[in-house]
Structure formats: C-alpha cells, structure tokens
Coordinates of C-alpha atoms and ligand atoms in Angstrom, one line a residue:
M1 CA 98.8 20.1 175.3
A2 CA 101.2 22.7 176.7
W3 CA 100.9 26.0 174.9
I4 CA 102.7 29.4 175.0
A5 CA 101.0 32.8 175.3
L6 CA 102.9 35.5 173.5
V7 CA 101.7 38.9 174.5
G8 CA 102.7 42.1 172.7
P9 CA 101.6 45.1 170.7
E10 CA 100.0 44.1 167.4
L11 CA 99.7 47.5 165.9
E12 CA 100.7 45.7 162.7
E13 CA 101.4 42.0 162.5
N14 CA 104.1 41.9 165.2
L15 CA 107.0 40.2 163.6
S16 CA 108.9 39.8 166.9
L17 CA 106.2 37.5 168.2
R18 CA 105.4 36.0 164.8
Y19 CA 109.0 34.9 164.3
L20 CA 109.0 33.4 167.8
A21 CA 105.7 31.6 167.2
A22 CA 107.2 30.2 164.0
S23 CA 110.2 28.7 165.8
L24 CA 107.9 27.3 168.5
R25 CA 105.7 25.8 165.9
E26 CA 108.7 24.2 164.2
A27 CA 109.6 22.7 167.6
G28 CA 106.1 21.3 167.9
V29 CA 104.9 23.8 170.5
P30 CA 101.6 25.6 169.9
S31 CA 101.4 29.3 170.8
R32 CA 98.8 32.0 170.7
I33 CA 99.6 35.7 170.1
L34 CA 97.6 37.9 172.4
A35 CA 97.5 41.6 171.2
F36 CA 97.9 44.1 174.0
N37 CA 97.6 47.5 172.2
H38 CA 95.4 49.5 174.6
D39 CA 94.2 49.6 178.2
S40 CA 91.0 47.9 177.0
D41 CA 93.0 44.8 176.0
F42 CA 94.3 44.3 179.5
G43 CA 91.2 42.4 180.8
P44 CA 90.7 40.2 177.7
V45 CA 94.4 39.3 177.6
L46 CA 94.3 38.4 181.3
Q47 CA 91.2 36.3 180.7
A48 CA 92.6 34.5 177.7
I49 CA 95.4 33.3 179.9
T50 CA 93.7 32.6 183.2
E51 CA 90.4 31.2 181.8
A52 CA 92.0 29.0 179.2
E53 CA 91.0 25.4 179.5
E54 CA 94.6 24.7 180.4
P55 CA 96.8 27.7 181.5
P56 CA 99.8 28.3 179.2
L57 CA 103.1 26.7 180.2
L58 CA 104.8 30.1 179.7
V59 CA 103.7 33.7 179.1
G60 CA 106.1 35.7 177.0
L61 CA 105.9 39.5 177.2
S62 CA 107.3 41.6 174.4
L63 CA 109.1 44.6 175.9
A64 CA 110.4 46.1 172.7
F65 CA 108.8 49.5 173.4
Q66 CA 110.1 51.0 176.5
W67 CA 107.1 53.3 177.0
R68 CA 104.8 50.3 177.1
A69 CA 106.8 48.5 179.8
P70 CA 104.6 49.6 182.7
D71 CA 101.5 48.2 180.9
F72 CA 103.2 44.8 180.4
L73 CA 104.6 44.7 183.9
A74 CA 101.2 45.5 185.3
L75 CA 99.9 42.5 183.4
A76 CA 102.6 40.3 185.0
V77 CA 101.5 41.6 188.4
A78 CA 97.9 40.9 187.7
L79 CA 98.6 37.4 186.4
R80 CA 100.3 36.5 189.7
E81 CA 97.5 38.1 191.7
V82 CA 94.9 35.9 190.1
G83 CA 97.1 32.9 190.7
Y84 CA 98.8 32.2 187.4
A85 CA 101.7 29.9 188.4
G86 CA 103.4 29.3 185.1
H87 CA 106.7 30.8 183.8
I88 CA 106.7 34.5 182.9
T89 CA 109.5 35.7 180.7
A90 CA 110.1 38.9 178.8
G91 CA 112.1 39.8 175.7
G92 CA 112.8 42.5 173.2
H93 CA 114.9 45.7 173.2
F94 CA 113.9 47.2 176.5
A95 CA 113.9 43.8 178.4
T96 CA 117.3 43.0 177.0
F97 CA 118.9 46.3 178.2
A98 CA 117.0 46.7 181.5
G99 CA 116.8 43.0 182.4
E100 CA 118.7 43.3 185.7
D101 CA 116.5 46.2 186.9
L102 CA 113.4 44.3 185.9
L103 CA 114.3 41.1 187.6
R104 CA 115.3 43.0 190.8
D105 CA 112.0 45.0 190.9
F106 CA 109.5 42.6 189.5
P107 CA 109.5 39.2 191.3
Q108 CA 106.5 38.3 189.0
L109 CA 109.0 37.8 186.2
D110 CA 110.9 34.5 186.2
S111 CA 113.3 35.4 183.5
I112 CA 114.4 37.6 180.6
C113 CA 115.3 36.3 177.1
R114 CA 118.0 38.6 175.8
Q115 CA 118.5 39.5 172.2
E116 CA 117.1 37.7 169.2
A117 CA 115.4 34.9 171.1
E118 CA 114.1 32.3 168.7
R119 CA 116.4 29.6 169.9
T120 CA 116.5 30.8 173.5
L121 CA 112.7 30.6 173.8
V122 CA 112.4 27.2 172.2
S123 CA 115.2 25.9 174.5
L124 CA 113.5 27.4 177.6
V125 CA 110.2 25.8 176.7
Q126 CA 111.8 22.5 176.1
A127 CA 113.6 22.7 179.4
L128 CA 110.4 23.6 181.2
L129 CA 108.6 20.7 179.6
A130 CA 111.4 18.3 180.6
G131 CA 111.6 19.8 184.1
A132 CA 115.3 20.5 183.4
A133 CA 117.5 23.4 184.4
W134 CA 117.2 26.4 182.1
S135 CA 119.2 29.3 183.7
D136 CA 122.3 28.6 181.6
I137 CA 120.6 28.4 178.3
P138 CA 122.3 31.1 176.1
G139 CA 120.4 34.3 176.2
M140 CA 118.7 33.7 179.6
M141 CA 118.8 36.1 182.5
S142 CA 117.3 35.0 185.8
R143 CA 117.4 35.3 189.6
G144 CA 120.2 33.3 191.1
A145 CA 121.4 32.7 194.7
E146 CA 123.7 35.6 194.4
G147 CA 121.7 38.1 192.5
V148 CA 120.9 38.2 188.8
H149 CA 122.4 35.3 186.8
V150 CA 123.3 36.2 183.3
A151 CA 124.0 33.4 180.8
A152 CA 126.2 33.9 177.8
L153 CA 124.6 35.5 174.8
P154 CA 123.5 33.2 172.0
E155 CA 125.0 33.6 168.5
P156 CA 122.5 35.6 166.5
P157 CA 120.5 33.1 164.3
E158 CA 121.4 32.6 160.7
L159 CA 118.5 34.3 159.0
K160 CA 118.3 31.6 156.3
D161 CA 117.6 29.0 159.1
L162 CA 114.7 30.8 160.6
P163 CA 111.2 29.7 159.6
W164 CA 109.1 32.5 158.1
P165 CA 106.9 34.3 160.7
V166 CA 103.4 32.9 161.2
R167 CA 100.8 34.9 159.4
T168 CA 97.5 34.3 161.2
G169 CA 94.6 36.7 161.2
E170 CA 93.3 39.1 158.7
P171 CA 95.8 41.5 157.1
A172 CA 95.2 45.2 157.0
R173 CA 93.8 46.4 153.7
C174 CA 93.7 49.6 151.7
F175 CA 91.1 49.6 148.8
D176 CA 91.1 45.8 149.2
H177 CA 94.9 45.5 148.7
G178 CA 96.4 43.4 151.5
I179 CA 99.2 45.0 153.5
A180 CA 101.7 43.2 155.6
P181 CA 105.1 43.8 157.1
I182 CA 108.2 41.7 156.3
V183 CA 112.0 42.0 157.0
S184 CA 114.8 41.3 154.6
S185 CA 117.5 42.0 157.1
R186 CA 118.3 42.5 160.8
G187 CA 120.5 45.2 162.2
C188 CA 121.8 48.5 160.9
Y189 CA 125.3 49.6 159.8
A190 CA 125.0 53.0 161.5
N191 CA 125.5 54.0 165.1
C192 CA 123.2 56.8 166.1
T193 CA 123.6 57.8 169.8
F194 CA 119.8 57.8 170.5
C195 CA 119.0 54.4 169.0
C196 CA 119.1 51.1 170.7
I197 CA 119.5 49.1 167.5
A198 CA 123.2 49.8 167.1
A199 CA 123.8 49.0 170.8
W200 CA 121.7 45.8 170.4
H201 CA 123.9 44.5 167.6
E202 CA 127.1 45.7 169.3
Q203 CA 126.3 43.4 172.1
T204 CA 126.9 40.5 169.8
L205 CA 130.2 41.7 168.3
P206 CA 132.4 40.4 166.8
G207 CA 129.2 39.1 165.0
K208 CA 127.8 41.2 162.1
R209 CA 126.2 44.6 162.8
Y210 CA 123.6 43.7 160.2
R211 CA 122.7 40.5 158.4
L212 CA 120.9 40.1 155.1
R213 CA 118.4 37.5 153.9
E214 CA 119.0 35.9 150.5
P215 CA 116.9 37.8 147.9
A216 CA 115.3 34.5 146.7
D217 CA 114.2 33.7 150.2
V218 CA 112.7 37.2 150.7
V219 CA 110.8 37.0 147.5
A220 CA 109.6 33.5 148.1
E221 CA 108.1 34.7 151.3
M222 CA 106.5 37.6 149.5
A223 CA 105.0 35.3 146.9
A224 CA 103.7 33.0 149.7
M225 CA 102.1 36.1 151.4
R226 CA 100.5 37.0 148.1
R227 CA 99.2 33.4 147.4
E228 CA 98.0 32.7 150.9
R229 CA 96.7 36.1 152.1
G230 CA 96.4 38.3 149.0
I231 CA 99.1 40.7 150.1
D232 CA 99.9 43.3 147.5
I233 CA 101.8 45.9 149.7
F234 CA 104.9 44.7 151.4
V235 CA 106.0 47.0 154.2
F236 CA 109.7 46.3 154.8
H237 CA 110.5 46.9 158.5
D238 CA 114.2 46.6 158.1
D239 CA 115.9 49.3 160.1
N240 CA 117.6 50.2 157.0
F241 CA 116.8 48.6 153.6
F242 CA 120.2 49.6 152.2
I243 CA 123.9 48.8 152.5
P244 CA 126.5 51.4 153.2
N245 CA 128.0 51.3 149.7
H246 CA 126.0 52.5 146.7
G247 CA 127.5 49.8 144.4
K248 CA 126.6 47.0 146.8
S249 CA 123.2 48.5 147.5
L250 CA 122.5 48.7 143.8
A251 CA 123.6 45.0 143.4
R252 CA 121.2 44.1 146.3
M253 CA 118.3 46.0 144.8
E254 CA 118.9 44.4 141.4
A255 CA 119.2 40.9 143.0
L256 CA 115.8 41.5 144.7
A257 CA 114.3 42.7 141.5
D258 CA 115.6 39.8 139.5
A259 CA 114.2 37.4 142.2
V260 CA 110.9 39.1 141.9
E261 CA 110.9 38.6 138.1
A262 CA 112.0 35.0 138.4
E263 CA 109.2 34.4 140.9
G264 CA 106.7 36.0 138.5
L265 CA 105.4 38.4 141.2
R266 CA 103.6 41.3 139.6
D267 CA 101.3 44.2 140.6
F268 CA 102.8 44.7 144.0
A269 CA 104.2 47.7 145.9
T270 CA 106.9 48.1 148.6
V271 CA 107.4 50.5 151.4
V272 CA 111.0 50.9 152.8
K273 CA 113.2 53.0 155.1
A274 CA 116.5 54.7 154.2
R275 CA 119.1 57.0 155.7
P276 CA 119.6 60.2 153.7
N277 CA 123.0 58.9 152.5
D278 CA 121.4 55.8 151.0
V279 CA 119.3 57.9 148.7
H280 CA 121.2 57.5 145.5
P281 CA 119.9 58.0 141.9
A282 CA 120.9 54.5 140.5
V283 CA 119.8 52.7 143.6
F284 CA 116.5 54.5 143.9
K285 CA 115.8 54.0 140.2
V286 CA 115.7 50.2 140.7
L287 CA 113.8 50.7 144.0
V288 CA 111.1 52.6 142.3
E289 CA 111.0 51.1 138.8
R290 CA 111.6 47.4 139.6
L291 CA 110.7 47.1 143.3
H292 CA 107.7 49.4 143.0
C293 CA 108.5 51.4 146.1
I294 CA 105.5 53.7 146.8
R295 CA 106.8 55.2 150.0
C296 CA 110.2 55.7 151.5
Y297 CA 110.6 56.9 155.1
I298 CA 113.9 58.9 155.1
G299 CA 115.5 59.2 158.5
I300 CA 116.3 62.9 158.4
E301 CA 116.1 63.2 162.2
T302 CA 117.8 66.6 162.2
D303 CA 119.2 69.2 159.7
A304 CA 121.1 71.2 162.3
D305 CA 124.8 70.8 162.4
Q306 CA 124.7 70.5 166.2
G307 CA 122.0 67.9 166.1
L308 CA 123.9 65.8 163.4
V309 CA 126.8 65.7 165.9
T310 CA 124.8 65.0 169.0
L311 CA 122.8 62.2 167.4
R312 CA 125.9 60.9 165.5
R313 CA 124.1 60.8 162.2
W314 CA 127.4 60.5 160.2
G315 CA 126.0 62.9 157.7
Q316 CA 125.7 66.5 156.7
S317 CA 122.8 68.8 156.1
S318 CA 123.6 68.7 152.3
Q319 CA 122.8 65.0 152.3
N320 CA 119.4 65.6 153.8
H321 CA 118.6 68.2 151.1
R322 CA 119.9 66.0 148.3
A323 CA 117.8 63.1 149.5
I324 CA 114.6 65.2 149.4
E325 CA 115.5 66.7 146.0
L326 CA 116.1 63.3 144.5
A327 CA 112.9 61.9 145.9
R328 CA 111.1 65.0 144.5
S329 CA 112.7 64.6 141.1
M330 CA 111.6 61.0 141.0
D331 CA 108.1 61.8 142.1
L332 CA 108.6 59.4 145.0
F333 CA 106.4 59.8 148.1
V334 CA 108.6 60.2 151.2
C335 CA 108.0 61.1 154.8
F336 CA 110.3 61.9 157.7
N337 CA 110.7 62.7 161.4
L338 CA 112.6 65.4 163.0
L339 CA 114.1 65.0 166.5
M340 CA 113.8 68.7 166.9
F341 CA 114.8 68.7 170.5
D342 CA 117.9 66.9 171.9
P343 CA 120.1 67.4 174.9
D344 CA 122.2 70.0 173.1
T345 CA 119.6 71.8 171.0
T346 CA 119.7 75.5 170.7
L347 CA 117.2 78.0 169.3
R348 CA 119.5 78.2 166.3
S349 CA 119.3 74.4 165.7
V350 CA 115.5 74.7 165.8
R351 CA 115.6 77.5 163.2
K352 CA 117.6 75.3 160.9
N353 CA 115.1 72.5 161.2
L354 CA 112.2 74.8 160.6
D355 CA 113.8 75.9 157.3
F356 CA 114.2 72.3 156.4
I357 CA 110.5 71.6 157.0
E358 CA 109.6 74.6 154.8
G359 CA 111.8 73.3 152.0
A360 CA 110.1 69.8 152.1
A361 CA 106.6 70.9 153.1
E362 CA 104.8 68.7 150.7
F363 CA 106.1 65.6 152.5
P364 CA 104.4 64.5 155.7
F365 CA 106.6 64.7 158.8
N366 CA 106.4 64.7 162.5
F367 CA 108.7 66.1 165.2
G368 CA 109.4 65.6 168.9
R369 CA 112.2 65.2 171.4
V370 CA 114.8 62.6 171.6
E371 CA 113.9 60.1 174.4
L372 CA 116.6 58.3 176.4
Y373 CA 116.1 54.6 175.7
A374 CA 117.8 51.9 177.6
G375 CA 121.1 50.7 176.1
T376 CA 121.7 53.8 174.1
P377 CA 125.0 55.8 174.1
L378 CA 123.0 59.0 174.7
L379 CA 121.5 57.7 177.9
T380 CA 125.0 56.7 179.1
R381 CA 126.3 60.2 178.3
M382 CA 123.4 61.9 180.0
Q383 CA 123.8 59.8 183.1
A384 CA 127.5 60.6 183.2
E385 CA 126.6 64.3 183.0
G386 CA 124.2 63.9 185.8
R387 CA 121.3 65.3 183.7
C388 CA 118.8 62.5 184.0
T389 CA 115.7 62.4 186.2
G390 CA 113.2 59.6 186.7
D391 CA 114.3 56.0 186.6
Y392 CA 115.1 53.2 184.2
L393 CA 111.4 52.9 183.2
Q394 CA 111.3 56.4 181.9
W395 CA 114.2 58.8 182.0
D396 CA 113.6 62.6 181.6
Y397 CA 116.0 65.4 181.1
P398 CA 116.1 69.2 180.9
L399 CA 117.4 70.7 177.7
R400 CA 120.7 72.5 177.7
A401 CA 119.6 76.1 178.5
P402 CA 116.5 77.7 180.1
D403 CA 115.4 79.4 176.8
I404 CA 115.3 76.2 174.8
Q405 CA 113.7 74.3 177.7
R406 CA 111.0 76.9 177.9
Y407 CA 110.5 76.9 174.1
Y408 CA 110.3 73.1 174.1
Q409 CA 107.6 73.1 176.8
L410 CA 105.6 75.7 175.0
A411 CA 105.9 73.8 171.7
M412 CA 104.8 70.5 173.3
A413 CA 101.9 72.1 175.0
V414 CA 100.6 73.4 171.7
F415 CA 101.5 70.4 169.5
E416 CA 100.6 67.5 171.7
P417 CA 97.3 66.8 170.0
R418 CA 98.7 67.4 166.5
N419 CA 101.8 65.2 166.9
F420 CA 101.1 62.5 169.3
G421 CA 98.4 60.0 170.2
E422 CA 96.4 57.8 167.9
D423 CA 94.4 60.5 166.3
A424 CA 97.3 62.9 165.8
L425 CA 96.8 64.6 162.5
A426 CA 100.6 64.6 161.7
N427 CA 100.3 60.8 161.7
I428 CA 96.9 60.4 160.2
I429 CA 97.7 62.6 157.2
Q430 CA 100.3 60.1 156.2
G431 CA 97.5 57.6 155.8
M432 CA 95.7 59.9 153.4
R433 CA 98.9 60.3 151.4
F434 CA 99.3 56.5 151.4
D435 CA 95.7 56.1 150.0
L436 CA 96.7 58.4 147.1
E437 CA 99.8 56.4 146.4
I438 CA 97.8 53.1 146.4
V439 CA 95.4 54.6 143.9
R440 CA 98.2 55.9 141.7
R441 CA 99.9 52.5 141.8
F442 CA 97.0 50.1 141.5
H443 CA 94.2 52.0 140.0
P444 CA 95.6 54.3 137.4
A445 CA 92.2 55.0 135.9
A446 CA 91.0 56.3 139.2
H447 CA 94.1 58.4 139.7
D448 CA 93.3 62.1 139.4
P449 CA 96.4 64.3 139.3
Q450 CA 94.4 67.2 140.7
L451 CA 93.2 65.2 143.7
Y452 CA 96.7 64.0 144.2
R453 CA 98.0 67.6 144.3
A454 CA 95.2 68.5 146.7
G455 CA 96.5 65.8 149.0
Q456 CA 100.0 67.2 148.8
E457 CA 98.6 70.7 149.4
L458 CA 97.0 69.4 152.7
S459 CA 100.4 68.1 153.8
R460 CA 102.0 71.4 152.9
R461 CA 99.3 73.4 154.7
L462 CA 99.8 71.4 157.9
A463 CA 103.6 71.7 157.7
L464 CA 103.6 75.4 157.0
D465 CA 101.1 76.0 159.8
S466 CA 103.4 74.1 162.2
V467 CA 106.4 76.2 161.1
R468 CA 104.4 79.4 161.5
I469 CA 103.4 78.5 165.1
L470 CA 106.9 77.3 166.0
R471 CA 108.4 80.6 164.6
D472 CA 105.8 82.7 166.4
L473 CA 106.6 80.9 169.7
M474 CA 110.3 81.4 169.1
A475 CA 109.7 85.2 168.6
Q476 CA 107.9 85.2 172.0
V477 CA 110.6 83.3 173.8
E478 CA 113.3 85.7 172.3
G479 CA 111.1 88.7 173.0
D480 CA 109.6 89.9 176.2
A481 CA 106.5 87.6 176.5
T482 CA 106.0 86.4 180.0
D483 CA 102.5 84.9 180.1
D484 CA 103.3 81.4 178.8
A485 CA 99.8 80.0 179.6
A486 CA 98.2 82.7 177.5
L487 CA 100.6 82.0 174.7
V488 CA 99.8 78.3 174.7
E489 CA 96.1 78.9 174.8
R490 CA 96.1 81.3 171.8
H491 CA 98.3 79.1 169.6
A492 CA 96.6 75.9 170.6
R493 CA 93.2 77.4 169.7
D494 CA 94.5 78.5 166.3
A495 CA 96.2 75.1 165.7
R496 CA 93.0 73.2 166.5
V497 CA 91.0 75.3 164.0
V498 CA 93.5 74.5 161.2
E499 CA 93.5 70.8 162.2
R500 CA 89.7 70.6 162.0
Q501 CA 89.8 72.2 158.5
I502 CA 92.4 69.8 157.3
R503 CA 90.7 66.8 158.8
S504 CA 87.5 67.7 157.1
A505 CA 89.3 68.2 153.7
M506 CA 91.0 64.8 154.2
Q507 CA 87.7 63.2 154.8
D508 CA 86.2 64.7 151.6
L509 CA 89.3 63.6 149.7
A510 CA 89.1 60.1 151.0
G511 CA 85.4 60.0 150.1
Q512 CA 86.2 61.0 146.5
L513 CA 88.9 58.5 146.3
Q514 CA 86.6 55.7 147.5
Q515 CA 84.1 56.7 144.9
R516 CA 86.6 56.7 142.1
V517 CA 88.1 53.4 143.0
G518 CA 84.8 51.6 143.8
Q519 CA 86.3 48.8 145.8
G520 CA 87.4 48.5 149.5
V521 CA 88.0 51.4 151.8
P522 CA 90.9 53.8 152.2
L523 CA 93.1 54.0 155.3
T524 CA 91.8 57.5 156.0
F525 CA 88.5 57.7 157.8
V526 CA 85.4 58.0 155.6
G527 CA 82.1 59.1 156.9
D528 CA 81.5 57.6 160.3
R529 CA 84.0 54.9 159.7
V530 CA 87.2 55.5 161.6
A531 CA 90.4 53.7 160.5
T532 CA 91.3 50.9 162.8
P533 CA 94.5 51.3 165.0
L534 CA 96.0 48.6 162.7
Q535 CA 95.3 50.6 159.6
R536 CA 96.6 53.8 161.2
A537 CA 99.7 52.0 162.3
V538 CA 100.4 50.8 158.8
A539 CA 100.0 54.3 157.5
R540 CA 102.8 55.6 159.7
Ligands
B12_601 C1 107.9 47.5 163.1 C2 108.2 48.6 164.2 C3 107.2 49.4 164.6 C4 105.7 49.2 164.2 C5 104.9 48.4 165.2 C6 105.1 46.9 165.1 C7 104.2 46.2 166.0 N1 104.8 45.5 167.0 O1 103.1 46.2 166.0 C8 105.3 50.7 164.2 C9 105.6 51.4 162.9 C10 103.8 50.9 164.5 C11 106.2 51.2 165.3 C12 105.9 52.3 166.1 C13 106.8 52.8 167.1 N2 108.0 52.4 167.3 CO1 108.9 50.9 166.4 N3 109.8 49.6 165.5 C14 109.6 48.7 164.6 C15 110.9 48.0 164.2 C16 111.4 48.8 163.0 C17 110.8 46.6 163.8 C18 110.2 45.6 164.8 C19 110.3 44.2 164.2 O2 109.3 43.7 163.8 N4 111.5 43.6 164.2 C20 111.8 42.3 163.7 C21 111.8 41.3 164.8 C22 112.0 39.9 164.3 O3 112.9 41.6 165.6 P1 112.7 42.1 167.2 O4 111.6 43.0 167.3 O5 114.0 42.5 167.6 O6 112.3 40.7 167.9 C23 113.3 39.8 168.4 C24 113.8 40.2 169.8 O7 113.6 41.5 170.2 C25 113.1 39.2 170.8 N5 111.8 39.6 171.3 C26 111.0 40.5 171.0 N6 109.8 40.4 171.7 C27 110.0 39.3 172.5 C28 109.1 38.7 173.4 C29 109.5 37.6 174.0 C30 108.6 36.9 175.0 C31 110.8 37.0 173.8 C32 111.2 35.8 174.5 C33 111.7 37.6 172.9 C34 111.2 38.8 172.2 O8 113.0 38.1 170.0 C35 112.6 38.5 168.7 C36 112.9 37.5 167.6 O9 114.3 37.4 167.5 C37 111.8 48.2 165.4 C38 113.2 48.1 165.2 C39 113.7 46.7 165.3 N7 114.7 46.4 164.5 O10 113.2 45.8 165.9 C40 111.3 49.6 165.9 C41 111.3 49.9 167.4 C42 110.9 48.7 168.2 N8 110.4 51.0 167.5 C43 110.7 51.9 168.3 C44 110.0 53.1 168.6 C45 110.6 54.1 169.5 C46 108.7 53.2 168.2 C47 107.7 54.4 168.5 C48 107.7 54.8 169.9 C49 108.1 55.6 167.5 C50 107.3 56.8 167.8 N9 108.0 57.8 168.3 O11 106.2 56.9 167.5 C51 106.4 53.9 168.0 C52 105.6 53.3 169.2 C53 104.3 52.6 168.7 C54 103.4 52.3 169.8 N10 102.2 52.9 169.8 O12 103.7 51.6 170.8 C55 112.1 51.6 169.0 C56 111.9 51.1 170.4 C57 112.9 51.7 171.3 C58 112.5 51.4 172.8 N11 113.4 50.7 173.4 O13 111.5 51.7 173.2 C59 112.7 50.5 168.0 C60 113.6 49.5 168.6 C61 113.4 51.4 166.8 C62 114.6 52.1 167.2 N12 115.4 52.4 166.3 O14 114.9 52.5 168.3 N13 107.3 50.5 165.4
SF4_602 S1 120.2 54.7 161.1 FE1 118.2 54.3 162.2 S2 118.3 52.1 162.8 FE2 120.4 52.7 162.2 S3 121.4 53.3 164.1 FE3 120.6 55.2 163.2 S4 118.5 55.5 164.0 FE4 119.2 53.4 164.5

C-alpha cells in the first residue's frame, strides 16, 4: 500500500503535518509523520524512509522554519544518495516564498507545494498514483522545460471543510494534565514588515487575510481531544486569537465560551496570543473567566517609537503599557518578546526597550534581532537598500550605525546562552511560570501564594539582571572602552553566575511544587530529570 512520509519538526504536535495527514487519510492514503527536531533524528528519519518494507510514494518536507531549511535539504540530498527514487516535495512558509531558488539549486526536490496545501498534496498524491500529470495542479511549483513552472495558487481551503488534524502519539503533560495545540483561525489582520504571515495571506488576496473556524467546531474538537487523549490545556496557535474590533472580538470570545458551556467542557485551560491592541478589559474578562486563559503571549516586539514604525506594528508605546497594566490588574500571566535590534535601531531605541522590560519585569520575556525571512516586506526593503549579505537560505545585515552594530555584537556575545538554544534560561523560566499557573488553575489546594510570588521574583531577577548588563554594555559603548573581548568575558562570567543561581532556585521550586501536587511532573526539570524538548517547546 502506497504511503506518504511527512517530515517536519515536532517540537509540539506539528499541526502543519497533522492537518495534511488528516486530509490524506480522508482521501484513503496512509501517512507517517517523522519528527526531525535535532541532528540526531537525521539517521533515524533516513532509515525510516529507506528501510521501510515499501519506500514511501512521496516524501513531504515541512520547510516552515527558514533556519531549519539546510537540515531538511541535507535530508533530501541524503535520500537521493542512498537511492530513494520517489517524489520529494516541500511546503510551508519558507518553501512557498523561496520555491524558485530551491528548485533551481536542489535537483533532489521534484516540486514545491505552495501555501495551505491540504488539497494540493492530496491531488499530487492521487496524480502520482494514477501516473497522471501533476505540474498544473493548483499550488504546485516544479521544474519545466523553460525553467520553473508555477501553477496558479489554490483557493485557501474553507476551514469548516478540513478534517481535524490527526492526533497520534502521546501528548505533552504537566502534572498529568495533557497539553496540545489547536488553531481556531488561520491568518492575521495585521501587516508587520518582518513577518511572513501577512505576506503569505496577501498572496491569496482578494481572499480573506484571516479566516475563523466556527466556535462550535473548535469546541467540538477540544471536547474530542479531552475524550480521546485527556487534554486539559489547549494551546491556541492562532497567529492572533482576536479580531481587530473589540466589539467583534468580545462577541467571538462569548460565542466560544457559550459553545464550551453547551458542550459541557469543564476544568480546562487555554493559552493564547494577542497583539497589544487586542488587550481590552471586556474581551479579556471573558477570556480569563469563561475561557480560562492561563497564559497570554502579548506581541510587544518593541516599545521604541522608531521600532514601532520600522516593524509597522500599527500601535503606540502607550498600547504596550496599557496591555501590561491590564494583564497585571487581572492577575493574568503574560510573556512577551522584544525585537530589540532591527535595521534602524539606535541606542536610544534600546534604552526605551530596557525601560519597558524594567516596568514589566515580573513577566518572562526574551529579546533578539529581527531576522530577514523570505517573503517579508522588510527583506524586500533591505535588498532594495543593498544592505543584505548572505543568500536566500540565511540573510544577514549590519545595523544602521557602527555604535549600535558594536553594541548588538557585544550583547549577543554575552546573551547567547541565556536567550537562545534549547536550554536557554530565558525560555526555560517560562516553563516554571507555566507550572505555577497549572497548579493555581488545577490544584488550588496545592497553590501557595508565597511560592507563586517566589516564581515571579525569579523572573524579575533574571529580567533586571539582563537590563543591568545591557545598560552597562551601553555605558561602555558610549564611553571610551576599547577592549570588547574583555568586556564580553567579564559580563558573560557574571551572567552565567546569576543564571546558575536562578536555575538552582527554579529546580527547588519545581521540586516543592511536585511535592505539593503529588501527581505527574512539572515542565521544569526536577532532580536529574530534564524536561523533554517537547515539554520545553510547549512552555515557550
Ligand atoms: C506553532 C508554531 C511554533 C511552535 C512549533 C510547532 C512545531 N512545528 O512543532 C513553536 C512555539 C515551538 C515555534 C517556535 C518557533 N517559531 Co514558530 N510558529 C508556529 C505557528 C504560530 C503555527 C504553526 C502551525 O501549526 N500552523 C497551522 C498550520 C495548519 O498551518 P501551516 O503551518 O501554515 O501549514 C500549512 C502550510 O504551511 C503547508 N505546509 C506546511 N508544511 C508542509 C509540508 C509539506 C510537505 C507540504 C506539502 C505543505 C506544508 O500546508 C499546511 C497545511 O495547510 C507559525 C505561524 C503560522 N501561522 O503557521 C509560527 C512560525 C512557523 N514560527 C516562526 C518562527 C520564526 C519560530 C521561531 C524561530 C521563533 C523563535 N525566534 O524562537 C521558533 C523556532 C523553533 C525551532 N526550534 O525550530 C515563523 C517562521 C518564519 C520562517 N519563515 O522561518 C512563523 C511563520 C511565525 C511568523 N509569524 O513568522 N513555532
Ligand atoms: S501581528 Fe503577529 S502574526 Fe500578525 S503580522 Fe504581526 S507579527 Fe505577524
């Protein structure tokens, strides 16, 4: 029986592949999802394909994350080297925008499936099974006699017609409460310059920039996830859970909450994402009280006036502050990221962002530089300005002026271990805060306000330590320090000491929580047990 291998990151249940698998299943075609998260998965994935009793008819590579593209392309090369002769296609955000480059440079790929590809992939597989032509199937990109052949784009699927994503495998758990991702919409109403989502949905205009699922359908899926897999915590991966009008957003939240009540779903929690302008008292009251939101990621991205313009955030600093204040007044746990460095950043912009971090220090955050992703207006602008180096697989750029470029390099050299990588404390600490929220929501008898505050204090300590180091580095850049290596060494040494102390306090706290709850394990590492990559990803 012909089968399809779907290869992608499964940091969490990968909904891209799981939606595709569901459509294939509906069409009667079996598929297997092969997780490719780390270098160590390379061999096993290759083996699963080449040593299968029957090789798959098609291998589908998920190229959503641009930074992982080299790994997946290396897999395609290896598959051909060991003689795999089936069809290799790729899809996802990066593949969609960089398809022509990829087909030119990687003969191992037969095709690219652009955009939301449920129907495209099913049609491709059916054509391959029938030995029929496939290059004109809507959404396909392939090599033709005269270069790359680009078929028309498909209409984005009606969300109500899509089968729910397949839910195989064991879900992540926190204190024995199942956690799983879900989406209630596709697309986003905003248009940030650095983000490929807006560009993605613009490709399909005059279609809708975002599409919503019916509340009853979303809640029926949640109920099935609860029934079949014991899921209590629903992580909504909608780019934006809200609608750009508070009245309509409120109506949507109420409709979802009514559907939850009608379905009889109780004792659950949700995790969502919002733009600062979405954070509105009436909307968030329903979100917290009736949809039991225990964590909201607020896309602050920048608090600097310059950054808000460069990134086209359509908002003002005051909105960021109001969002944080409202969350605080509602005792809602939030986290955020700051794109502290962008192509126009100045030292003054950084100062504004440091003030923001200080004012919201009890909430976990991370910071970094804006990357130039394929398809984004920011990449187009930087190319027009002749400021990009590298190639389509990974563009790089210098910041606007030498002082900020030097400052950025110093900051990254000091903060690399704290901010990036799997064990980065700035990410892991979010898991600890998540543990505390799970206890507060599901185990009120084990909830200890003092322990809860201790968790907040650890976040605050890390945030204020980051601000202290960043301010110190700024003083050096503005002063007369010349020995950058010595600067980095000193600050990195101090930073690692603080990180070790916080990690150890987190471990203690997780141990106490585990004892108090008496069931399951937290996301934070306890004793020798280190959280799995899956759990860490969920905690982000
Ligand atoms: C969930 C999610 C995550 C999860 C991981 C989920 C997983 N796969 O395990 C977490 C939270 C861990 C995560 C982390 C990161 N993420 Co993320 N994430 C998302 C998010 C919000 C939803 C993805 C999703 O499930 N969508 C729902 C499905 C149904 O839609 P879809 O993914 O578009 O899939 C369809 C098509 O793309 C296509 N398709 C996709 N794959 C394939 C494969 C084949 C073979 C075919 C034919 C078609 C196809 O068909 C699918 C069905 O229609 C997306 C934004 C988005 N809207 O997609 C960002 C997004 C993918 N993430 C992004 C980024 C940048 C990151 C981080 C780098 C952030 C950071 N700085 O740390 C990290 C990297 C993680 C890592 N270590 O690799 C960017 C990627 C940009 C880029 N081009 O590289 C996105 C697009 C967000 C954005 N606004 O720009 N992320
Ligand atoms: S609000 Fe978020 S998802 Fe929407 S365009 Fe901006 S960065 Fe992208």
